[in-house]
Tab-separated table of C-alpha atoms and ligand atoms in Angstrom:
chain	number	residue	atom	x	y	z
A	51	MET	CA	2.678	183.340	6.987
A	52	ASN	CA	0.186	180.770	5.502
A	53	TYR	CA	-3.254	182.409	6.015
A	54	GLU	CA	-5.314	181.724	2.582
A	55	LYS	CA	-5.506	178.164	3.668
A	56	LEU	CA	-6.457	179.057	7.654
A	57	PHE	CA	-9.000	181.609	6.842
A	58	ASP	CA	-11.136	179.872	4.784
A	59	ARG	CA	-11.360	176.786	6.808
A	60	LEU	CA	-11.899	179.701	9.477
A	61	SER	CA	-14.704	181.898	7.804
A	62	THR	CA	-16.478	178.716	8.367
A	63	ALA	CA	-16.202	177.233	11.181
A	64	LYS	CA	-18.348	177.197	13.871
A	65	ASN	CA	-16.642	175.042	16.504
A	66	VAL	CA	-13.164	175.815	17.456
A	67	VAL	CA	-10.905	174.009	20.156
A	68	PHE	CA	-6.893	175.189	21.357
A	69	PHE	CA	-5.455	171.904	22.778
A	70	THR	CA	-2.188	173.939	24.885
A	71	GLY	CA	0.510	173.044	26.746
A	72	ALA	CA	3.000	174.999	28.949
A	73	GLY	CA	4.163	176.633	25.901
A	74	VAL	CA	1.375	178.703	26.147
A	75	SER	CA	1.797	179.948	29.533
A	76	ALA	CA	6.011	180.792	28.588
A	77	GLU	CA	5.766	184.639	27.559
A	78	SER	CA	3.816	184.667	31.246
A	79	GLY	CA	6.852	183.586	32.615
A	80	ILE	CA	6.607	179.929	33.682
A	81	GLU	CA	9.465	177.937	32.221
A	82	THR	CA	7.855	174.865	30.354
A	83	PHE	CA	9.149	171.448	31.073
A	84	ARG	CA	11.074	170.292	28.836
A	85	GLY	CA	12.199	173.121	26.372
A	86	ALA	CA	15.847	174.778	27.948
A	87	GLY	CA	15.897	175.423	31.126
A	88	GLY	CA	12.202	173.823	31.712
A	89	ILE	CA	11.631	172.309	35.467
A	90	TRP	CA	11.994	168.889	34.062
A	91	THR	CA	15.456	169.629	33.615
A	92	LYS	CA	16.103	170.173	37.187
A	93	LEU	CA	14.189	167.792	38.763
A	94	LYS	CA	12.769	164.664	37.872
A	95	PRO	CA	9.136	164.087	37.701
A	96	GLU	CA	9.521	160.503	38.804
A	97	GLU	CA	10.879	162.140	42.029
A	98	LEU	CA	7.882	164.561	42.258
A	99	ALA	CA	4.841	164.118	40.238
A	100	ASN	CA	3.654	160.817	40.943
A	101	PHE	CA	1.595	159.478	44.221
A	102	ASN	CA	4.096	157.039	45.599
A	103	ALA	CA	7.123	159.986	45.792
A	104	PHE	CA	4.038	162.200	47.421
A	105	LEU	CA	3.329	159.113	49.885
A	106	LYS	CA	6.628	159.066	51.148
A	107	ASN	CA	7.891	162.765	50.520
A	108	PRO	CA	4.704	164.899	51.119
A	109	ASP	CA	6.642	167.890	52.631
A	110	LEU	CA	9.190	167.829	49.755
A	111	VAL	CA	6.189	167.262	47.212
A	112	TRP	CA	4.332	170.228	48.583
A	113	GLU	CA	7.240	172.247	48.460
A	114	TRP	CA	7.574	171.866	45.288
A	115	TYR	CA	4.204	172.604	44.213
A	116	GLN	CA	4.176	176.018	46.786
A	117	TYR	CA	7.526	177.091	45.109
A	118	ARG	CA	5.102	176.287	41.221
A	119	ARG	CA	2.334	178.234	42.770
A	120	LYS	CA	4.390	181.089	43.988
A	121	ILE	CA	5.847	181.905	40.288
A	122	ILE	CA	2.306	181.424	38.958
A	123	GLU	CA	0.327	183.584	41.724
A	124	GLU	CA	2.568	186.368	39.958
A	125	THR	CA	1.892	185.876	36.575
A	126	LYS	CA	-1.135	186.629	34.477
A	127	PRO	CA	-2.234	185.787	31.051
A	128	ASN	CA	-0.110	187.032	28.446
A	129	PRO	CA	-1.884	187.765	24.469
A	130	ALA	CA	-2.287	184.541	23.425
A	131	HIS	CA	-4.725	183.575	26.624
A	132	ILE	CA	-6.135	186.594	25.362
A	133	THR	CA	-6.779	186.112	22.416
A	134	ILE	CA	-7.826	182.920	22.755
A	135	ALA	CA	-10.277	184.194	25.139
A	136	GLU	CA	-11.913	186.993	22.378
A	137	THR	CA	-11.468	184.388	19.549
A	138	GLU	CA	-15.367	183.483	21.341
A	139	ASN	CA	-16.600	186.572	19.689
A	140	TYR	CA	-15.902	185.457	16.268
A	141	PHE	CA	-17.192	181.319	16.708
A	142	ASN	CA	-20.196	179.377	18.019
A	143	ASN	CA	-18.412	177.514	19.983
A	144	VAL	CA	-14.488	177.498	21.301
A	145	THR	CA	-13.333	174.883	23.916
A	146	VAL	CA	-10.080	175.068	25.851
A	147	VAL	CA	-8.429	172.193	26.631
A	148	THR	CA	-5.276	172.063	27.827
A	149	GLN	CA	-2.524	170.440	29.713
A	150	ASN	CA	-1.733	173.427	32.494
A	151	ILE	CA	-2.323	173.464	35.667
A	152	ASP	CA	-1.856	177.640	35.873
A	153	ASN	CA	-5.779	178.770	35.497
A	154	LEU	CA	-4.669	181.427	33.240
A	155	HIS	CA	-7.106	179.860	30.800
A	156	ASN	CA	-9.352	180.774	33.023
A	157	ARG	CA	-8.131	183.988	34.185
A	158	ALA	CA	-7.968	185.869	30.637
A	159	GLY	CA	-11.633	184.862	30.460
A	160	SER	CA	-12.152	181.466	28.769
A	161	SER	CA	-15.603	180.367	28.879
A	162	ILE	CA	-14.746	176.510	28.616
A	163	VAL	CA	-11.833	175.035	30.000
A	164	TYR	CA	-11.017	171.475	29.846
A	165	GLU	CA	-8.061	171.545	32.552
A	166	VAL	CA	-6.759	167.799	32.036
A	167	HIS	CA	-4.057	167.820	34.415
A	168	GLY	CA	-6.063	169.187	37.218
A	169	ASN	CA	-5.753	173.170	38.263
A	170	ILE	CA	-2.801	174.153	41.138
A	171	GLU	CA	-5.677	176.167	42.890
A	172	ARG	CA	-7.100	173.172	44.268
A	173	ASN	CA	-6.077	170.173	46.759
A	174	TYR	CA	-8.183	167.577	48.122
A	175	CYS	CA	-7.851	165.162	51.233
A	176	VAL	CA	-6.621	161.674	50.040
A	177	LYS	CA	-9.176	159.833	52.481
A	178	CYS	CA	-12.615	161.969	52.221
A	179	HIS	CA	-11.763	163.459	49.092
A	180	THR	CA	-12.556	167.353	50.317
A	181	PHE	CA	-11.376	169.854	48.622
A	182	TYR	CA	-9.362	172.666	49.802
A	183	ASN	CA	-8.736	175.797	47.951
A	184	SER	CA	-4.690	176.766	48.156
A	185	LYS	CA	-5.835	179.824	49.623
A	186	ASP	CA	-7.421	178.181	52.352
A	187	PHE	CA	-4.287	177.435	54.251
A	188	THR	CA	-0.762	178.520	54.881
A	189	PHE	CA	2.264	176.509	54.274
A	190	GLU	CA	4.717	176.362	56.869
A	191	GLY	CA	7.462	173.404	55.389
A	192	LYS	CA	4.799	170.872	56.473
A	193	ALA	CA	2.128	169.240	54.217
A	194	PRO	CA	-1.492	170.083	55.659
A	195	PHE	CA	-3.902	167.556	57.057
A	196	CYS	CA	-7.671	167.353	56.505
A	197	LYS	CA	-9.873	167.492	59.733
A	198	CYS	CA	-10.375	163.947	58.917
A	199	GLY	CA	-6.785	163.524	59.621
A	200	GLY	CA	-5.890	162.525	55.440
A	201	LEU	CA	-3.628	163.686	53.744
A	202	ILE	CA	-3.883	166.806	51.729
A	203	ARG	CA	-2.575	166.448	48.022
A	204	PRO	CA	-2.823	169.322	45.321
A	205	ASP	CA	-5.770	168.426	42.348
A	206	ILE	CA	-2.883	167.497	39.514
A	207	VAL	CA	-3.289	164.821	37.288
A	208	TRP	CA	0.683	162.666	38.197
A	209	PHE	CA	2.409	160.468	36.270
A	210	GLY	CA	0.066	156.892	36.289
A	211	GLU	CA	-2.447	158.854	37.634
A	212	MET	CA	-6.012	158.793	35.374
A	213	LEU	CA	-7.219	162.359	33.690
A	214	PRO	CA	-10.886	163.561	35.143
A	215	GLN	CA	-12.328	160.815	33.011
A	216	ASP	CA	-15.983	163.647	32.341
A	217	VAL	CA	-13.012	166.207	31.698
A	218	PHE	CA	-11.387	164.350	29.645
A	219	ALA	CA	-14.378	163.187	27.837
A	220	SER	CA	-16.298	166.061	27.594
A	221	ALA	CA	-12.306	167.379	25.653
A	222	GLU	CA	-12.393	164.026	23.671
A	223	GLU	CA	-15.731	165.727	22.476
A	224	ALA	CA	-14.814	168.372	21.759
A	225	ALA	CA	-12.093	167.680	20.012
A	226	ARG	CA	-13.934	165.485	17.526
A	227	ASN	CA	-16.036	167.696	16.511
A	228	CYS	CA	-13.859	170.518	15.615
A	229	ASN	CA	-13.453	172.052	12.509
A	230	VAL	CA	-10.266	173.792	13.823
A	231	ILE	CA	-7.756	172.842	16.402
A	232	PHE	CA	-5.018	175.406	17.254
A	233	VAL	CA	-2.060	173.181	19.087
A	234	VAL	CA	-0.241	175.491	20.972
A	235	GLY	CA	2.584	175.447	22.998
A	236	THR	CA	2.862	171.705	24.041
A	237	SER	CA	5.774	169.521	22.722
A	238	ALA	CA	2.973	166.633	22.284
A	239	VAL	CA	4.452	163.727	24.295
A	240	VAL	CA	1.824	162.999	27.222
A	241	TYR	CA	-0.668	160.699	27.083
A	242	PRO	CA	-3.608	160.446	27.060
A	243	ALA	CA	-3.683	164.090	26.377
A	244	ALA	CA	-1.596	164.029	23.679
A	245	TYR	CA	-5.102	161.542	21.686
A	246	ILE	CA	-6.711	165.185	21.594
A	247	PRO	CA	-5.082	166.649	17.914
A	248	ILE	CA	-5.571	162.770	17.003
A	249	ASP	CA	-9.052	162.965	17.790
A	250	ALA	CA	-9.766	166.324	15.768
A	251	LYS	CA	-7.930	165.230	12.894
A	252	LYS	CA	-9.792	161.693	12.510
A	253	GLY	CA	-13.158	164.188	13.394
A	254	GLY	CA	-11.739	166.221	10.199
A	255	ALA	CA	-10.494	169.292	11.851
A	256	LEU	CA	-8.119	171.083	10.572
A	257	VAL	CA	-4.978	170.775	12.343
A	258	VAL	CA	-3.036	174.089	13.121
A	259	GLU	CA	0.311	173.905	15.351
A	260	ILE	CA	2.039	176.917	16.845
A	261	ASN	CA	5.481	176.400	18.905
A	262	VAL	CA	8.951	177.515	18.846
A	263	GLU	CA	10.347	174.594	17.674
A	264	GLU	CA	9.056	171.086	15.403
A	265	THR	CA	7.836	168.449	18.034
A	266	GLU	CA	5.884	165.039	17.280
A	267	LEU	CA	2.834	166.379	16.291
A	268	THR	CA	4.414	168.621	13.227
A	269	GLN	CA	4.126	165.776	11.037
A	270	MET	CA	0.470	165.355	11.172
A	271	ALA	CA	-0.636	169.147	11.255
A	272	ASP	CA	-1.893	170.801	8.059
A	273	ILE	CA	-0.164	173.928	9.102
A	274	SER	CA	2.641	174.550	11.296
A	275	PHE	CA	3.374	178.464	12.671
A	276	PHE	CA	6.560	178.583	13.849
A	277	GLY	CA	7.117	181.481	16.495
A	278	LYS	CA	5.938	182.588	19.899
A	279	ALA	CA	2.325	181.417	21.180
A	280	GLY	CA	2.188	185.295	22.206
A	281	GLU	CA	2.879	186.480	19.123
A	282	VAL	CA	1.917	184.456	16.505
A	283	LEU	CA	-2.197	184.097	17.768
A	284	PRO	CA	-2.850	187.696	17.980
A	285	LYS	CA	-0.860	187.867	14.381
A	286	ILE	CA	-3.262	185.463	13.026
A	287	PHE	CA	-6.513	187.172	14.630
A	288	ASN	CA	-6.065	190.425	14.071
A	289	GLU	CA	-5.427	189.363	9.787
A	290	PHE	CA	-9.077	187.501	10.638
A	291	LYS	CA	-10.732	189.692	11.852
A	292	LYS	CA	-9.770	192.546	8.730
A	293	ILE	CA	-11.248	190.045	6.143
A	294	LYS	CA	-14.080	189.870	8.299
A	295	LYS	CA	-14.890	193.017	8.263
A	296	LEU	CA	-13.959	193.168	4.387
A	297	SER	CA	-16.636	190.026	3.668
A	298	LEU	CA	-19.531	191.974	5.766
B	203	BV8	C1	-1.772	157.924	32.544
B	203	BV8	C2	1.225	167.334	36.070
B	203	BV8	C3	-2.241	155.492	33.485
B	203	BV8	C4	2.452	167.375	37.498
B	203	BV8	C5	2.189	165.647	34.738
B	203	BV8	C6	0.069	155.782	26.356
B	203	BV8	C7	-0.957	156.255	26.769
B	203	BV8	C8	-1.440	156.225	28.311
B	203	BV8	C9	-0.470	156.988	28.956
B	203	BV8	C10	0.926	157.157	28.643
B	203	BV8	C11	1.232	156.285	26.966
B	203	BV8	N1	2.283	156.353	27.329
B	203	BV8	C12	2.892	157.115	28.458
B	203	BV8	C13	1.856	157.120	29.195
B	203	BV8	C14	2.835	157.271	30.486
B	203	BV8	C15	2.533	159.299	30.700
B	203	BV8	C16	3.025	159.728	29.494
B	203	BV8	O1	2.323	159.813	28.976
B	203	BV8	N2	4.286	159.737	29.454
B	203	BV8	C17	4.721	160.226	28.391
B	203	BV8	C18	6.517	161.014	29.354
B	203	BV8	C19	5.716	159.432	28.147
B	203	BV8	N3	1.430	158.823	31.025
B	203	BV8	C20	0.726	159.345	32.194
B	203	BV8	O2	1.564	158.794	33.298
B	203	BV8	C21	-0.678	160.160	32.100
B	203	BV8	N4	-1.552	159.085	33.057
B	203	BV8	O3	-1.564	157.747	31.419
B	203	BV8	O4	-2.314	157.139	33.635
B	203	BV8	C22	-3.086	154.958	33.772
B	203	BV8	C23	-4.150	154.449	33.029
B	203	BV8	C24	-5.369	153.747	32.967
B	203	BV8	C25	-5.413	153.619	34.768
B	203	BV8	C26	-4.683	153.924	35.571
B	203	BV8	C27	-3.972	155.326	34.891
B	203	BV8	C28	-0.471	161.503	33.517
B	203	BV8	C29	-0.161	161.952	32.187
B	203	BV8	C30	-0.497	163.765	33.709
B	203	BV8	C31	1.567	163.409	34.189
B	203	BV8	N5	1.154	165.229	34.567
B	203	BV8	N6	2.097	167.183	35.067
B	203	BV8	C32	2.219	168.859	37.024
B	203	BV8	O5	2.357	169.669	36.448
B	203	BV8	O6	3.507	169.302	37.916
B	203	BV8	S1	2.700	165.978	32.783
B	203	BV8	C33	3.298	167.603	32.073
B	203	BV8	O7	3.405	167.563	31.042
B	203	BV8	C34	2.691	168.847	32.459
B	203	BV8	O8	1.033	168.681	33.348
B	203	BV8	C35	2.257	168.960	30.994
B	203	BV8	O9	1.302	169.809	30.804
B	203	BV8	C36	2.271	167.919	30.286
B	203	BV8	C37	2.961	168.243	28.799
B	203	BV8	O10	3.843	169.181	28.397
B	203	BV8	P1	3.933	170.326	27.524
B	203	BV8	O11	2.895	171.444	28.238
B	203	BV8	O12	3.876	170.073	26.492
B	203	BV8	O13	5.192	171.398	28.204
B	203	BV8	P2	6.252	170.732	27.297
B	203	BV8	O14	7.679	171.550	28.292
B	203	BV8	O15	6.808	169.628	26.696
B	203	BV8	O16	6.385	171.277	26.255
B	203	BV8	C38	5.858	172.806	25.668
B	203	BV8	C39	5.941	173.143	24.834
B	203	BV8	O17	6.057	174.828	23.791
B	203	BV8	C40	7.570	172.868	23.233
B	203	BV8	O18	7.213	172.058	22.177
B	203	BV8	C41	7.767	174.058	23.555
B	203	BV8	O19	9.214	174.133	22.578
B	203	BV8	C42	7.242	175.109	22.772
B	203	BV8	N7	7.207	176.569	23.597
B	203	BV8	C43	8.015	177.277	24.327
B	203	BV8	N8	7.616	178.252	24.426
B	203	BV8	C44	6.853	178.717	23.499
B	203	BV8	C45	6.336	177.788	22.798
B	203	BV8	N9	5.626	177.340	21.852
B	203	BV8	C46	4.682	178.539	22.075
B	203	BV8	N10	5.185	179.854	22.209
B	203	BV8	C47	6.215	179.914	23.371
B	203	BV8	N11	6.506	180.680	23.281
B	204	ZN	ZN1	-10.044	164.298	54.462
């Protein structure tokens, strides 16, 4: 593995960003969207992950999210999430910008996690915006309603919807100011989130891709490691810890 260039930059890095997608949670047992067997291959995002589909058929969309919540509840952070959290011991600032809604980076102990596509554990009323945690109610096949009578929806960014502006602005800021950005397990096709690695590159960061296959980002990446995130990330940082010890 080509560590030389990476460790050179990491040894002086102050700010590191991890930009993650569904691939970082694949080894926790959560299906990706676009890979073989991914959920999008069975269900069309247009049918489910958009607000009109929700208004047309709130019960079906709720059923789909309950199905995904159930899978997520039974999973736990894998070595990729854990390694990312541990890197906070080696750099001044480690920021996670994730497209995932599975809450696994928070559960792995990462302190700064910008969830640019929302979080499946959170829901809110479309009318009065009261927040509800998924544990606040039991789902019996019907979309839940707020005390004000409004429909409750998952706090997830659907296609055609704006990303949470404050969260996305902080994510862009972290990307522009980082020395190294690891792009882990994303097909990098969903915008505007996919601008994050581009912002980092413009800010002079070393772009390191970790994926099981080539993506839209590969030709822009400075270094690409092809392999599973849960194996590649621990390998990189075990090696990095060794050289750091030597240099102490
Ligand atoms: C918006 C939530 C407009 C639902 C999701 C340009 C600019 C702005 C917008 C657009 C634009 N071009 C097109 C658009 C529209 C659209 C878009 O990007 N469409 C794409 C598909 C072309 N964007 C939007 O609609 C966004 N909103 O722009 O609003 C606007 C502007 C102003 C005012 C009003 C409105 C909203 C986008 C968010 C959509 N929500 N999901 C849900 O999750 O249920 S998208 C969905 O894709 C997920 O959130 C996911 O996070 C995201 C990205 O997918 P990935 O995470 O990359 O997952 P994927 O399966 O694709 O890839 C997995 C990768 O992992 C693969 O590469 C695989 O090889 C790798 N892998 C697998 N196993 C491993 C691994 N790697 C390492 N280790 C392993 N073990
Ligand atoms: Zn309400």
